[in-house]
mmCIF file of C-alpha atoms in Angstrom:
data_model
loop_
_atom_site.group_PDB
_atom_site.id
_atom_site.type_symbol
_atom_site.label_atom_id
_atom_site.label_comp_id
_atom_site.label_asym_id
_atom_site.label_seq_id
_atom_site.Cartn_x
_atom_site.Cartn_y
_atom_site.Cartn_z
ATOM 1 C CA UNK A 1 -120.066 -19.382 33.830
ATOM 2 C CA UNK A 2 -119.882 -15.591 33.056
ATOM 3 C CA UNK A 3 -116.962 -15.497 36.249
ATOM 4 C CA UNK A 4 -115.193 -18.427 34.712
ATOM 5 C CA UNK A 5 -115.053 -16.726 31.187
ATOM 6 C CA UNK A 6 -113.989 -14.053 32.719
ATOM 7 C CA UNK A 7 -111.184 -15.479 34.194
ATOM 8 C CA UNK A 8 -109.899 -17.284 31.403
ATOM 9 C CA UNK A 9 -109.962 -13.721 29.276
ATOM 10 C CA UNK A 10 -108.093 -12.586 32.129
ATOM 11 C CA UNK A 11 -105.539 -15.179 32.161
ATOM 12 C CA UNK A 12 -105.176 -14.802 28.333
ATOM 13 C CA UNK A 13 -104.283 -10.939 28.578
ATOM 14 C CA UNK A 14 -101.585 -11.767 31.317
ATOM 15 C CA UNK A 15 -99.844 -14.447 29.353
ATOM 16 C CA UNK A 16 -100.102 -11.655 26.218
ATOM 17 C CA UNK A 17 -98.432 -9.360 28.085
ATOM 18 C CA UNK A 18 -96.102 -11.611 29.498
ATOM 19 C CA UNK A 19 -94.937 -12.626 26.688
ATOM 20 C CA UNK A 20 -94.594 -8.997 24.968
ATOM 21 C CA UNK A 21 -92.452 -8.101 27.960
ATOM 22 C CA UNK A 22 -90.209 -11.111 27.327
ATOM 23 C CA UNK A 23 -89.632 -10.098 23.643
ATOM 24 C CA UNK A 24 -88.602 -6.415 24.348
ATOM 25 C CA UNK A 25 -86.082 -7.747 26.788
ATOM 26 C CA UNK A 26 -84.314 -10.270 24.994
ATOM 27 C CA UNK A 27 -84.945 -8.722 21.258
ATOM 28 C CA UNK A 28 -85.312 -11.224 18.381
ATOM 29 C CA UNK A 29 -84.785 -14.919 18.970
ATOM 30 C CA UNK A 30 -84.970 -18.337 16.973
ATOM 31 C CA UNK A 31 -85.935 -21.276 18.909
ATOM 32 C CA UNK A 32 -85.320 -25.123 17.824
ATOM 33 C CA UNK A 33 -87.646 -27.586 19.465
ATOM 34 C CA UNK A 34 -86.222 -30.844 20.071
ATOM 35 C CA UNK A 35 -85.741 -33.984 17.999
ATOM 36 C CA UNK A 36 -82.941 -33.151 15.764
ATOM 37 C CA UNK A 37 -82.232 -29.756 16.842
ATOM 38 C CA UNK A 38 -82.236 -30.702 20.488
ATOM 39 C CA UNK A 39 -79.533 -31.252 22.554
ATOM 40 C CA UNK A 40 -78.037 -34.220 21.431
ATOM 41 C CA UNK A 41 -77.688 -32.519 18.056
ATOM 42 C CA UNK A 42 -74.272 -30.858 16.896
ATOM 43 C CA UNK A 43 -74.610 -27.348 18.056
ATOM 44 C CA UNK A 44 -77.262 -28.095 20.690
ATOM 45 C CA UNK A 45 -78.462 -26.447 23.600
ATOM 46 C CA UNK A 46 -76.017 -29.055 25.619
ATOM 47 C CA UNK A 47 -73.172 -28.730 23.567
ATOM 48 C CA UNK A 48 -70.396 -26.978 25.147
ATOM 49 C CA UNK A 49 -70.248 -23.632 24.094
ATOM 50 C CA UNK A 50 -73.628 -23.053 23.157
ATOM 51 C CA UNK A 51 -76.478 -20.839 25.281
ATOM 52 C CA UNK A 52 -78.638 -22.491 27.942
ATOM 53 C CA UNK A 53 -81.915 -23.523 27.730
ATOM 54 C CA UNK A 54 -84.359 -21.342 28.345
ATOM 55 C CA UNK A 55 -87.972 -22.132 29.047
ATOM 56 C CA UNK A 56 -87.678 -25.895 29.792
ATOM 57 C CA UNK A 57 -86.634 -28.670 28.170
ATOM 58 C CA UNK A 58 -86.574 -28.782 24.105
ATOM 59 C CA UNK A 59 -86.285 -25.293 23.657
ATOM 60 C CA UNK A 60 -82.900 -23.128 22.481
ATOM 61 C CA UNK A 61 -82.740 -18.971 22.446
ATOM 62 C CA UNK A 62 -80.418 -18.304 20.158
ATOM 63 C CA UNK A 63 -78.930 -14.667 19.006
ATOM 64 C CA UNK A 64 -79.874 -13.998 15.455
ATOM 65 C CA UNK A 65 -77.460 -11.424 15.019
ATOM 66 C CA UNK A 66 -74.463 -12.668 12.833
ATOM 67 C CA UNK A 67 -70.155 -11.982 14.326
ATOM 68 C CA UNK A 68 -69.098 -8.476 13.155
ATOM 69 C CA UNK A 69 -65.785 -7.597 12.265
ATOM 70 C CA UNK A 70 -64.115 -5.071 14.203
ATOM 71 C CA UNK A 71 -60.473 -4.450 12.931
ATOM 72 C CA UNK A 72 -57.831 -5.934 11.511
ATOM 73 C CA UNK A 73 -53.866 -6.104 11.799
ATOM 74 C CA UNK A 74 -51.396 -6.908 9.413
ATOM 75 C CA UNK A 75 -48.420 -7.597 11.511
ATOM 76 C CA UNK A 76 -45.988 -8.823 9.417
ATOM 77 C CA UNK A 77 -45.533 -9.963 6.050
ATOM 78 C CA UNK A 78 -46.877 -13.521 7.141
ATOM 79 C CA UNK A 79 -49.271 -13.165 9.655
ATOM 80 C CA UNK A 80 -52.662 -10.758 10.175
ATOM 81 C CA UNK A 81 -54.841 -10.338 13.368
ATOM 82 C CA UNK A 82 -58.565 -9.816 12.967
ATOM 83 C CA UNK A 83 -60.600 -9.047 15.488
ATOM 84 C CA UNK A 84 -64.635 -9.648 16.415
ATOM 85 C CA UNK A 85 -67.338 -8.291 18.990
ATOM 86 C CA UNK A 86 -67.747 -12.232 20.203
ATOM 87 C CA UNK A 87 -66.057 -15.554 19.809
ATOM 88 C CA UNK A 88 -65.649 -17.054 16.772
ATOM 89 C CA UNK A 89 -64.350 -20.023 14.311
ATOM 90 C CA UNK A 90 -62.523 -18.970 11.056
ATOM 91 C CA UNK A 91 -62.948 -21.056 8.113
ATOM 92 C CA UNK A 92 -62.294 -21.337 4.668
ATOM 93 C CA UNK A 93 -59.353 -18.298 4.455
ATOM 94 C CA UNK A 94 -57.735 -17.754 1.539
ATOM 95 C CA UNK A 95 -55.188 -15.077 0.188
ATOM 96 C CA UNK A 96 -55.176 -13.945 -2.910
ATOM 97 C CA UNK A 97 -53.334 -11.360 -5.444
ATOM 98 C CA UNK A 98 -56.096 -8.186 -5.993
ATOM 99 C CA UNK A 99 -57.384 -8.830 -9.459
ATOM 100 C CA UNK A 100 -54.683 -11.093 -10.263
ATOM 101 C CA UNK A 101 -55.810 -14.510 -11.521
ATOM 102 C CA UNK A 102 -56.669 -17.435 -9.618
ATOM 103 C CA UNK A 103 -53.957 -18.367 -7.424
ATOM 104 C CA UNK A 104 -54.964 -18.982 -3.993
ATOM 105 C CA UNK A 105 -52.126 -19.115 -0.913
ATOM 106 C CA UNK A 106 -53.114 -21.358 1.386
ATOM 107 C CA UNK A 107 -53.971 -19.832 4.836
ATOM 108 C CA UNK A 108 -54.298 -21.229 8.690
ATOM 109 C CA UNK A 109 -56.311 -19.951 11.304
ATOM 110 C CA UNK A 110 -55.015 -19.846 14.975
ATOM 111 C CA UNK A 111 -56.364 -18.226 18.315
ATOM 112 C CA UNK A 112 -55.435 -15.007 19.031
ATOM 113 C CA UNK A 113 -55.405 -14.960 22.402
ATOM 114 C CA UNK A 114 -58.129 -13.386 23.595
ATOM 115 C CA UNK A 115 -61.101 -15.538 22.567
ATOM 116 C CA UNK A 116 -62.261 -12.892 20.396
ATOM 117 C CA UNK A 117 -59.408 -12.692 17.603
ATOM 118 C CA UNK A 118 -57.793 -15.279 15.265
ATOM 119 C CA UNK A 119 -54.665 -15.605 13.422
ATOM 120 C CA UNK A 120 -54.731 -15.560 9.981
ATOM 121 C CA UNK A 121 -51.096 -17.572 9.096
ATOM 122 C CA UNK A 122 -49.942 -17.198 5.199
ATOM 123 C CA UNK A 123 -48.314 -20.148 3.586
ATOM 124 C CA UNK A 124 -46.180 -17.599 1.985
ATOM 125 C CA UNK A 125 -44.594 -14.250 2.421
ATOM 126 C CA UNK A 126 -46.707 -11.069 1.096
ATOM 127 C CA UNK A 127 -44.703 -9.011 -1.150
ATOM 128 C CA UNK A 128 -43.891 -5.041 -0.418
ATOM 129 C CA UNK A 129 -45.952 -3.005 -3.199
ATOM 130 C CA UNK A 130 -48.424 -6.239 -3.629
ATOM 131 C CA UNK A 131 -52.054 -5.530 -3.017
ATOM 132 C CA UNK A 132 -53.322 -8.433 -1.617
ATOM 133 C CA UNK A 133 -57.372 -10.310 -0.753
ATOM 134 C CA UNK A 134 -58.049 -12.240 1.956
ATOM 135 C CA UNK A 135 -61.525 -14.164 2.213
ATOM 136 C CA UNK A 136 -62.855 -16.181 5.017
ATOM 137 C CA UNK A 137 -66.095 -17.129 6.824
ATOM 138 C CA UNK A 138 -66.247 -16.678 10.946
ATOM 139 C CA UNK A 139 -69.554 -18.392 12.783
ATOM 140 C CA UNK A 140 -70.252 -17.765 16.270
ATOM 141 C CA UNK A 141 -71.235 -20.431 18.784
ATOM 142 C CA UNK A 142 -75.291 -20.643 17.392
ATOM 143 C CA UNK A 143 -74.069 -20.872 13.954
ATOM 144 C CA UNK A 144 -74.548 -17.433 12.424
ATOM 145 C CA UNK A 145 -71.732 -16.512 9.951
ATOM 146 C CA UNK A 146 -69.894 -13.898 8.378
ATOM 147 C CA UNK A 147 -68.069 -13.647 4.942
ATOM 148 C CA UNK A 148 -65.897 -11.336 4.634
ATOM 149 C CA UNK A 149 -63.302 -9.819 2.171
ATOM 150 C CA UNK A 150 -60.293 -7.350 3.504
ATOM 151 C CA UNK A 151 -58.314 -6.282 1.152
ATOM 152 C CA UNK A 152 -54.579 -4.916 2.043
ATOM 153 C CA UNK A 153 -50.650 -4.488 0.742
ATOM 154 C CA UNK A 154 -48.281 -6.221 1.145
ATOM 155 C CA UNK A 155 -46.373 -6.058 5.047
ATOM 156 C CA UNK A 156 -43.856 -2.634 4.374
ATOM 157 C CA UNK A 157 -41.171 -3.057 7.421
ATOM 158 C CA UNK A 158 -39.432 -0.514 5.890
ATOM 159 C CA UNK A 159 -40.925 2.187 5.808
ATOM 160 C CA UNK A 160 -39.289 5.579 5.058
ATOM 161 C CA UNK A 161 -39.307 8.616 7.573
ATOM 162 C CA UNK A 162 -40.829 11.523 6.000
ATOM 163 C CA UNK A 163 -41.977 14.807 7.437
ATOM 164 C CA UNK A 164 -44.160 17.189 5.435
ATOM 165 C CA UNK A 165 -41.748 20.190 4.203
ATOM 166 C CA UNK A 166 -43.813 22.492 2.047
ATOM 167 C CA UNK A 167 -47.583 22.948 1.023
ATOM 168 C CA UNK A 168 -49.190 25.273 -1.550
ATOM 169 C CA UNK A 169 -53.175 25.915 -1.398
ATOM 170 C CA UNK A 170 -53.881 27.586 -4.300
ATOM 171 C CA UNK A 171 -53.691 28.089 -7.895
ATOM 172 C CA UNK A 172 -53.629 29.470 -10.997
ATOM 173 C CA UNK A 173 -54.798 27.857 -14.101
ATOM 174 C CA UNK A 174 -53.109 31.215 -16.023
ATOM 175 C CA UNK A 175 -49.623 29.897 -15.205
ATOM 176 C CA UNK A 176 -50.278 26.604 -14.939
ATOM 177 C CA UNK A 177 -49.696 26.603 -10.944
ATOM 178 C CA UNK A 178 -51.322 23.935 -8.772
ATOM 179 C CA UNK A 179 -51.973 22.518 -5.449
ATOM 180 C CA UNK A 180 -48.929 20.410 -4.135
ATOM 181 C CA UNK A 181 -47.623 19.175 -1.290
ATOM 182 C CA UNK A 182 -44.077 18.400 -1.097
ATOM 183 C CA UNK A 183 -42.266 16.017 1.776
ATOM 184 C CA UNK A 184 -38.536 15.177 3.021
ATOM 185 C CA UNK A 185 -37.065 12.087 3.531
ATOM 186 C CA UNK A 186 -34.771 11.721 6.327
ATOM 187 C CA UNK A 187 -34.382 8.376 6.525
ATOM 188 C CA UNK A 188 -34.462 5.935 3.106
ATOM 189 C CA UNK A 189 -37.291 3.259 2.910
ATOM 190 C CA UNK A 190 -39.707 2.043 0.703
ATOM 191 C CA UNK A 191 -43.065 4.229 -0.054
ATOM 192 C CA UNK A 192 -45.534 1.373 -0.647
ATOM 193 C CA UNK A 193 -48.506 1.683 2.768
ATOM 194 C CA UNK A 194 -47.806 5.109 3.839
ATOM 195 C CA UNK A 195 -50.822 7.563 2.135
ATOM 196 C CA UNK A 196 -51.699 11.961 2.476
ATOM 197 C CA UNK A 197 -54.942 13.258 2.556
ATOM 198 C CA UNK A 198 -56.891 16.774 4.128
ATOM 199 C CA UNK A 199 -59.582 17.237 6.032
ATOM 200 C CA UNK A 200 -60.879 19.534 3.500
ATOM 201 C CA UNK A 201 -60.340 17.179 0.912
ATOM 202 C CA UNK A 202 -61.875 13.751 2.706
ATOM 203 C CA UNK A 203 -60.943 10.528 2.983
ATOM 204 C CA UNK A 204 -62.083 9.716 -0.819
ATOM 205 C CA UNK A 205 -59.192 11.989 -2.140
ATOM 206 C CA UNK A 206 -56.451 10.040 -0.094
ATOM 207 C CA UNK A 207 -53.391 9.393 -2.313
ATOM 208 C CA UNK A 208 -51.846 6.118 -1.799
ATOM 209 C CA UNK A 209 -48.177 5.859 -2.592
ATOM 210 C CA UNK A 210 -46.453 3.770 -4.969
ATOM 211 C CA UNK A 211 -44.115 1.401 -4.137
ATOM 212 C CA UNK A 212 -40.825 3.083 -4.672
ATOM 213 C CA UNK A 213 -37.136 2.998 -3.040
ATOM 214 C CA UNK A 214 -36.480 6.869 -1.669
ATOM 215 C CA UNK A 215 -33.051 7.517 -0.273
ATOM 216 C CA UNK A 216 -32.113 9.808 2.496
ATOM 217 C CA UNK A 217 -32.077 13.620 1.755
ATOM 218 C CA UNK A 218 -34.735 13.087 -1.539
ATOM 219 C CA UNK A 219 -37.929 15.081 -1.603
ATOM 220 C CA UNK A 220 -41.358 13.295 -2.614
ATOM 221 C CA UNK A 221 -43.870 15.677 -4.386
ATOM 222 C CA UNK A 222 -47.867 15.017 -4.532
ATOM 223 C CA UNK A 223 -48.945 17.130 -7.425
ATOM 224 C CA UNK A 224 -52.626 17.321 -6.510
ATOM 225 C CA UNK A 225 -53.860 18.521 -9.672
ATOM 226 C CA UNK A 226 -53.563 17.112 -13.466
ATOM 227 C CA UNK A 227 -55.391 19.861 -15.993
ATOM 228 C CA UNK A 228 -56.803 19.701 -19.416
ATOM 229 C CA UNK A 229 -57.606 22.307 -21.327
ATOM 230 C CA UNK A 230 -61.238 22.962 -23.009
ATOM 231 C CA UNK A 231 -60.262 20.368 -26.086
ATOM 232 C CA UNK A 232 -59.734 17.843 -23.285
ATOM 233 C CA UNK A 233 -55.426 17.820 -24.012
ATOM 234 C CA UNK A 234 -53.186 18.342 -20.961
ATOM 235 C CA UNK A 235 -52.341 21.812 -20.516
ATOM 236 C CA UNK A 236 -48.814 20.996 -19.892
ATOM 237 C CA UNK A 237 -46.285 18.266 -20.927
ATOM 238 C CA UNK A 238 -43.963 16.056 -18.546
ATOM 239 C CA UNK A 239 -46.298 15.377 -15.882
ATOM 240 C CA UNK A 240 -45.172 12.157 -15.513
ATOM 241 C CA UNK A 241 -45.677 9.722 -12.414
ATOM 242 C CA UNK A 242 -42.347 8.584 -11.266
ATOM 243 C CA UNK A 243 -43.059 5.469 -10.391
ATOM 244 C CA UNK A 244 -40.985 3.808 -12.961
ATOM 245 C CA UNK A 245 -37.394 4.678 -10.764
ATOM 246 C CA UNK A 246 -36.761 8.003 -12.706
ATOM 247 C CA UNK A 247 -36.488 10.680 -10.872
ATOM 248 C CA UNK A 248 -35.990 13.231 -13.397
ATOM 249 C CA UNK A 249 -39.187 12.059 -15.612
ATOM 250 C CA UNK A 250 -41.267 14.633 -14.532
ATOM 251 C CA UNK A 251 -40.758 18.136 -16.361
ATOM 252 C CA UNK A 252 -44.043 20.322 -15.355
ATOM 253 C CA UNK A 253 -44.393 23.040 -13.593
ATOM 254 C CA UNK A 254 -43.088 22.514 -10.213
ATOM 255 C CA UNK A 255 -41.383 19.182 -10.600
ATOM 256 C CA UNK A 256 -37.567 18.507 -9.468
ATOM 257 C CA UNK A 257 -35.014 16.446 -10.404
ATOM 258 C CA UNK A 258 -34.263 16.014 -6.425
ATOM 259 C CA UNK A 259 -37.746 15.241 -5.938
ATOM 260 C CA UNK A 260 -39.788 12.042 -6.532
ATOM 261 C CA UNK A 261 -42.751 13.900 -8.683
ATOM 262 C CA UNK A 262 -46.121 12.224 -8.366
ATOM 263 C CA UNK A 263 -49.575 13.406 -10.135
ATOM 264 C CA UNK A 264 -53.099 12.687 -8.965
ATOM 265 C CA UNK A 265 -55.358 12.735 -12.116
ATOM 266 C CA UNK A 266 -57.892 15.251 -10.651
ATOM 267 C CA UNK A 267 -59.063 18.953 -12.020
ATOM 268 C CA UNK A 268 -60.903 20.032 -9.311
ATOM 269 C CA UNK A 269 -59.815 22.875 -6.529
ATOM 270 C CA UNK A 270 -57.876 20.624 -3.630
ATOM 271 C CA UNK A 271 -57.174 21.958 -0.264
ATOM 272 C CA UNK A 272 -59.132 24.369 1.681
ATOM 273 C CA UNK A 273 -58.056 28.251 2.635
ATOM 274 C CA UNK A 274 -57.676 26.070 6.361
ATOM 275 C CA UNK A 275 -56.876 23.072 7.028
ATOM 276 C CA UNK A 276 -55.503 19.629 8.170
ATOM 277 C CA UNK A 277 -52.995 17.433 6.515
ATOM 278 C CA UNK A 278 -51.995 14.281 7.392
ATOM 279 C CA UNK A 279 -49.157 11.457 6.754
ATOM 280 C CA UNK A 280 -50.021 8.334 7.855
ATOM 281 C CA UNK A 281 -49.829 4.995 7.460
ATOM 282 C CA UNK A 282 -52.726 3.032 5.299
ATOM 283 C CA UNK A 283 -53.034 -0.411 7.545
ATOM 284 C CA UNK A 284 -54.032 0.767 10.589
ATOM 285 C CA UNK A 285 -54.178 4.600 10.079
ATOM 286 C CA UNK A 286 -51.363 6.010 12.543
ATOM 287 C CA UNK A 287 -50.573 9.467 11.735
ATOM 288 C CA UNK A 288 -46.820 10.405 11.060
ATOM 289 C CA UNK A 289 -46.970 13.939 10.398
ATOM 290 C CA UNK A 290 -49.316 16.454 10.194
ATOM 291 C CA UNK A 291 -49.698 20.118 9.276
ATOM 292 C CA UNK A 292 -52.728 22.893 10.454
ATOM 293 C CA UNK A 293 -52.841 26.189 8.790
ATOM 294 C CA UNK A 294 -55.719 28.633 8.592
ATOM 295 C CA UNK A 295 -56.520 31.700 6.019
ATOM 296 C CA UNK A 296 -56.042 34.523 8.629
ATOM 297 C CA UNK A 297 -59.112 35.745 7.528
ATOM 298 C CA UNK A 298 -61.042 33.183 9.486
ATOM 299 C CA UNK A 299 -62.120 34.152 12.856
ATOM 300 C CA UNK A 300 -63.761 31.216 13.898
ATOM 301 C CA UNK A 301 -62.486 29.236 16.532
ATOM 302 C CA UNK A 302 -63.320 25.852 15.664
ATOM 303 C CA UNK A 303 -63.193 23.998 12.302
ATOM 304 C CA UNK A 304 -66.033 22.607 10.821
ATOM 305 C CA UNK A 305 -67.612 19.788 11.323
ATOM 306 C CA UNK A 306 -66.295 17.260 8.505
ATOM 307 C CA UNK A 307 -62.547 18.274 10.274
ATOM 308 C CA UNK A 308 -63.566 16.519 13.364
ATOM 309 C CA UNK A 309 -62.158 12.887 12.657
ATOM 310 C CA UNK A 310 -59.009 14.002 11.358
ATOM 311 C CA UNK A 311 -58.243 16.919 14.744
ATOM 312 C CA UNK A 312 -59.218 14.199 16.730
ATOM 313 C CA UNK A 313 -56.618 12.129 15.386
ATOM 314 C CA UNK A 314 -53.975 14.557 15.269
ATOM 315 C CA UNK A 315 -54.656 15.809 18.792
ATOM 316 C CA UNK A 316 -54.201 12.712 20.137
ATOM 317 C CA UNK A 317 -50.727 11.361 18.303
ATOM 318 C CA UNK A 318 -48.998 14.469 19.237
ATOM 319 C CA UNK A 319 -47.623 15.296 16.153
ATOM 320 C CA UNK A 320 -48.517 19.464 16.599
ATOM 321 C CA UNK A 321 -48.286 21.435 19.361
ATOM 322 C CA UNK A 322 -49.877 24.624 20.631
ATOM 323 C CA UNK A 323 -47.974 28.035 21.482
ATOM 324 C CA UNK A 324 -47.188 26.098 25.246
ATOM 325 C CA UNK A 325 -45.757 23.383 23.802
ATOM 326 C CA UNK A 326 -48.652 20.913 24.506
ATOM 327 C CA UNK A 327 -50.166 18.603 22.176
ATOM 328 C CA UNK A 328 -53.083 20.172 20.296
ATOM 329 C CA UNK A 329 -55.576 20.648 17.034
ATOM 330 C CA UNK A 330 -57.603 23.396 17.723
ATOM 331 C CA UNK A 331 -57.671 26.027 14.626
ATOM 332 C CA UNK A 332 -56.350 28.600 17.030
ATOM 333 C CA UNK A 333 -52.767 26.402 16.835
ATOM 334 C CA UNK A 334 -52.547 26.321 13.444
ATOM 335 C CA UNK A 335 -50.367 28.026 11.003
ATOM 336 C CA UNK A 336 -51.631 31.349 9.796
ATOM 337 C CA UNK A 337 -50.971 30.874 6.346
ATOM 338 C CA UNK A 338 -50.823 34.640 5.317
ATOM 339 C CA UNK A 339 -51.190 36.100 1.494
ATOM 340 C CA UNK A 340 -51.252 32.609 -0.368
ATOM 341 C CA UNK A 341 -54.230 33.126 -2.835
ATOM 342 C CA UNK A 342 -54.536 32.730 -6.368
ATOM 343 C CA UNK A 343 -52.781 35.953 -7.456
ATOM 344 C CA UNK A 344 -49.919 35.098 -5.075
ATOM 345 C CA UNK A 345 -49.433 31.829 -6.503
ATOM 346 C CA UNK A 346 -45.927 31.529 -6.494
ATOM 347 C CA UNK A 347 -45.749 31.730 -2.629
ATOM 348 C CA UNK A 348 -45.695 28.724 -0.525
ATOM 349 C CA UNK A 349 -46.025 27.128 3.250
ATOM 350 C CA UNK A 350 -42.627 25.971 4.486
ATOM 351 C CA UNK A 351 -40.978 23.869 6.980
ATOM 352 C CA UNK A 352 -38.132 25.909 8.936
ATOM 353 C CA UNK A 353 -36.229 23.114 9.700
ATOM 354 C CA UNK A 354 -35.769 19.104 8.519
ATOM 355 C CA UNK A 355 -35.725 17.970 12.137
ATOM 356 C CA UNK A 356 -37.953 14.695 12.723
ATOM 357 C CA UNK A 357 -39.883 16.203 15.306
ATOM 358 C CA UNK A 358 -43.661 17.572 16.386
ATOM 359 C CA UNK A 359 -44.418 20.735 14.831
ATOM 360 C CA UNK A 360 -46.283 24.022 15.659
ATOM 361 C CA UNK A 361 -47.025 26.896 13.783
ATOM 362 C CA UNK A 362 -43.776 28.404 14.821
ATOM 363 C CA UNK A 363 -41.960 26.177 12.478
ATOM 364 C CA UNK A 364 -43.490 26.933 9.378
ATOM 365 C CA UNK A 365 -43.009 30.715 7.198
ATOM 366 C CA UNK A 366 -44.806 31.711 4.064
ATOM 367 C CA UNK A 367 -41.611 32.142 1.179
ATOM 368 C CA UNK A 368 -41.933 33.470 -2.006
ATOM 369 C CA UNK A 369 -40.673 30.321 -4.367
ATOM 370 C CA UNK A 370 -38.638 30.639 -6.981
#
């Protein structure tokens, strides 16, 4: 009797730990027995698409996790791709206006191709300068689901070229000098999707463009500052957005009538003694331009550790070279931006020449501005 009990405790251990080895390999799991949930059911273990059985007869392993989505494309002004880690049904899409009432346009799903991606098909056109919602649902094969909400502008095909022509990183709130960084447009387009931001700054600082016409040979200024004074009034008059089609609204400091003058209401020090600035695009976050400069005072030979994304990026569209001519972001390419500080307000960083091209630091100068 004693062997036989024995045996059974045995037994019982070795199905425990059978079992425990089963659950760290396949993670968490939801089983359906059969009856209703069982094979002949919709989304049973025999339906076509769904796992295998596993274990015998009446009993499903199904993955509890839910689809997540991995990008999304906005291809043109009728039509975006999104993208998932497994196959997936969309349902229920719907485009909307951001914040704008409650107009739906209808929307239809299609395959993308690849098993993974569907084709989210607009009923109507997106407008350039629109910012636009699109809702959905995607469920995966064992009937987990994901709502989701992307929210993006409306398709820009014609985009402006721009190249980033002069940059000043420092201030003075005695003369009413601030942070700015000024581009050229050599070929006309429309603003609306492109976006500039720093490394120093972060992604949260980003400024968005407006949607507004720019011709060929017009400057674009992003005033990165907007002060008050102690009383909380502005400490200067005419710093007007130009968003309205006037390009001579804007009479601060630093504004031009040549230049499309644009302020971001911030009073906080922007750009760091080094580092990266970017043009890119906001859909799918292609760089188009991109400046490095360093205080000469820095000997370090890396940048810090919140640059990383943003060098990474830059290194690998090309956009600034090293002294050999090859593709680079390291801080030893950069610009040395020399004698730019807060009592040298009036000098800035400057593009030697308007040619739509990669840059390196030997085509930018510190000038004394006017």
């Amino acid at each position: 009797m004693k062997r036989q009990m024995l045996f059974f405790r045995a037994l019982g251990a070795a199905f425990v730990l059978v079992a425990e080895l089963f659950f760290l390999a396949v993670g968490p799991v939801s089983c359906s027995m059969g009856g209703e949930d069982g094979p002949d059911a919709p989304g049973g273990y025999g339906s076509p698409g769904s796992p295998k059985s596993s274990g015998g007869p009446g009993i499903r392993i199904q993955s509890a996790a839910p689809p997540v989505l991995e990008s999304f494309t906005v291809d043109s002004a009728e039509r975006m791709l999104v993208s998932f880690d497994k196959e997936v049904s969309v349902t229920d899409a719907t485009l909307s206006l951001s914040g704008g009432g409650d107009e739906t346009i209808p929307v239809t799903c299609e395959d993308g191709g690849d098993g993974k991606s569907v084709s989210l098909v607009f009923d109507r056109a997106t407008e350039i300068g629109q910012a636009y919602d699109m809702r959905a649902t995607a469920s995966d094969a064992d009937g987990n689901s994901l709502s989701f909400c992307i929210s993006f502008d409306g398709f820009n095909d014609r985009m402006p070229d721009l190249l980033l022509y002069e940059v000043r990183n420092a201030y003075s709130s005695k003369t009413d000098r601030y942070e700015f960084v000024k581009l050229y447009c050599s070929k006309g387009g429309n603003l609306s999707g492109l976006e500039l931001l720093s490394a120093g700054d972060g992604e949260s600082k980003a400024f968005a463009f407006p949607p507004i016409e720019v011709q060929e040979g017009e400057y674009v200024t992003v005033h990165l500052r907007k002060m008050k004074d102690e009383a909380g009034n502005w400490k200067q008059t005419g710093m007007t957005d130009e968003d309205s089609g006037d390009i001579t609204a804007s009479t601060a400091a630093d504004s031009s009538d040549m230049a499309w003058d644009f302020w971001q209401d911030n009073q906080k020090s922007r750009l760091s003694p080094s580092d990266i600035i970017v043009l890119r695009r906001r859909a799918d976050g292609k760089p188009l331009d991109a400046l490095l400069f360093r205080d000469p005072k820095k000997e370090a030979d890396s940048w810090d550790g919140k640059y990383a994304a943003l060098c990474r990026t830059v290194a690998e569209s090309g956009l600034w070279l090293d002294a050999a001519g090859q593709p680079s972001a390291d801080i030893a390419s950069a610009f040395v931006a020399t004698g730019i500080t807060n009592s040298a307000v009036t000098k800035t960083m400057r593009r030697r020449s308007l040619e739509y091209r990669p840059s390196a630091a030997s085509d930018w100068e510190v000038v004394q501005r006017k």
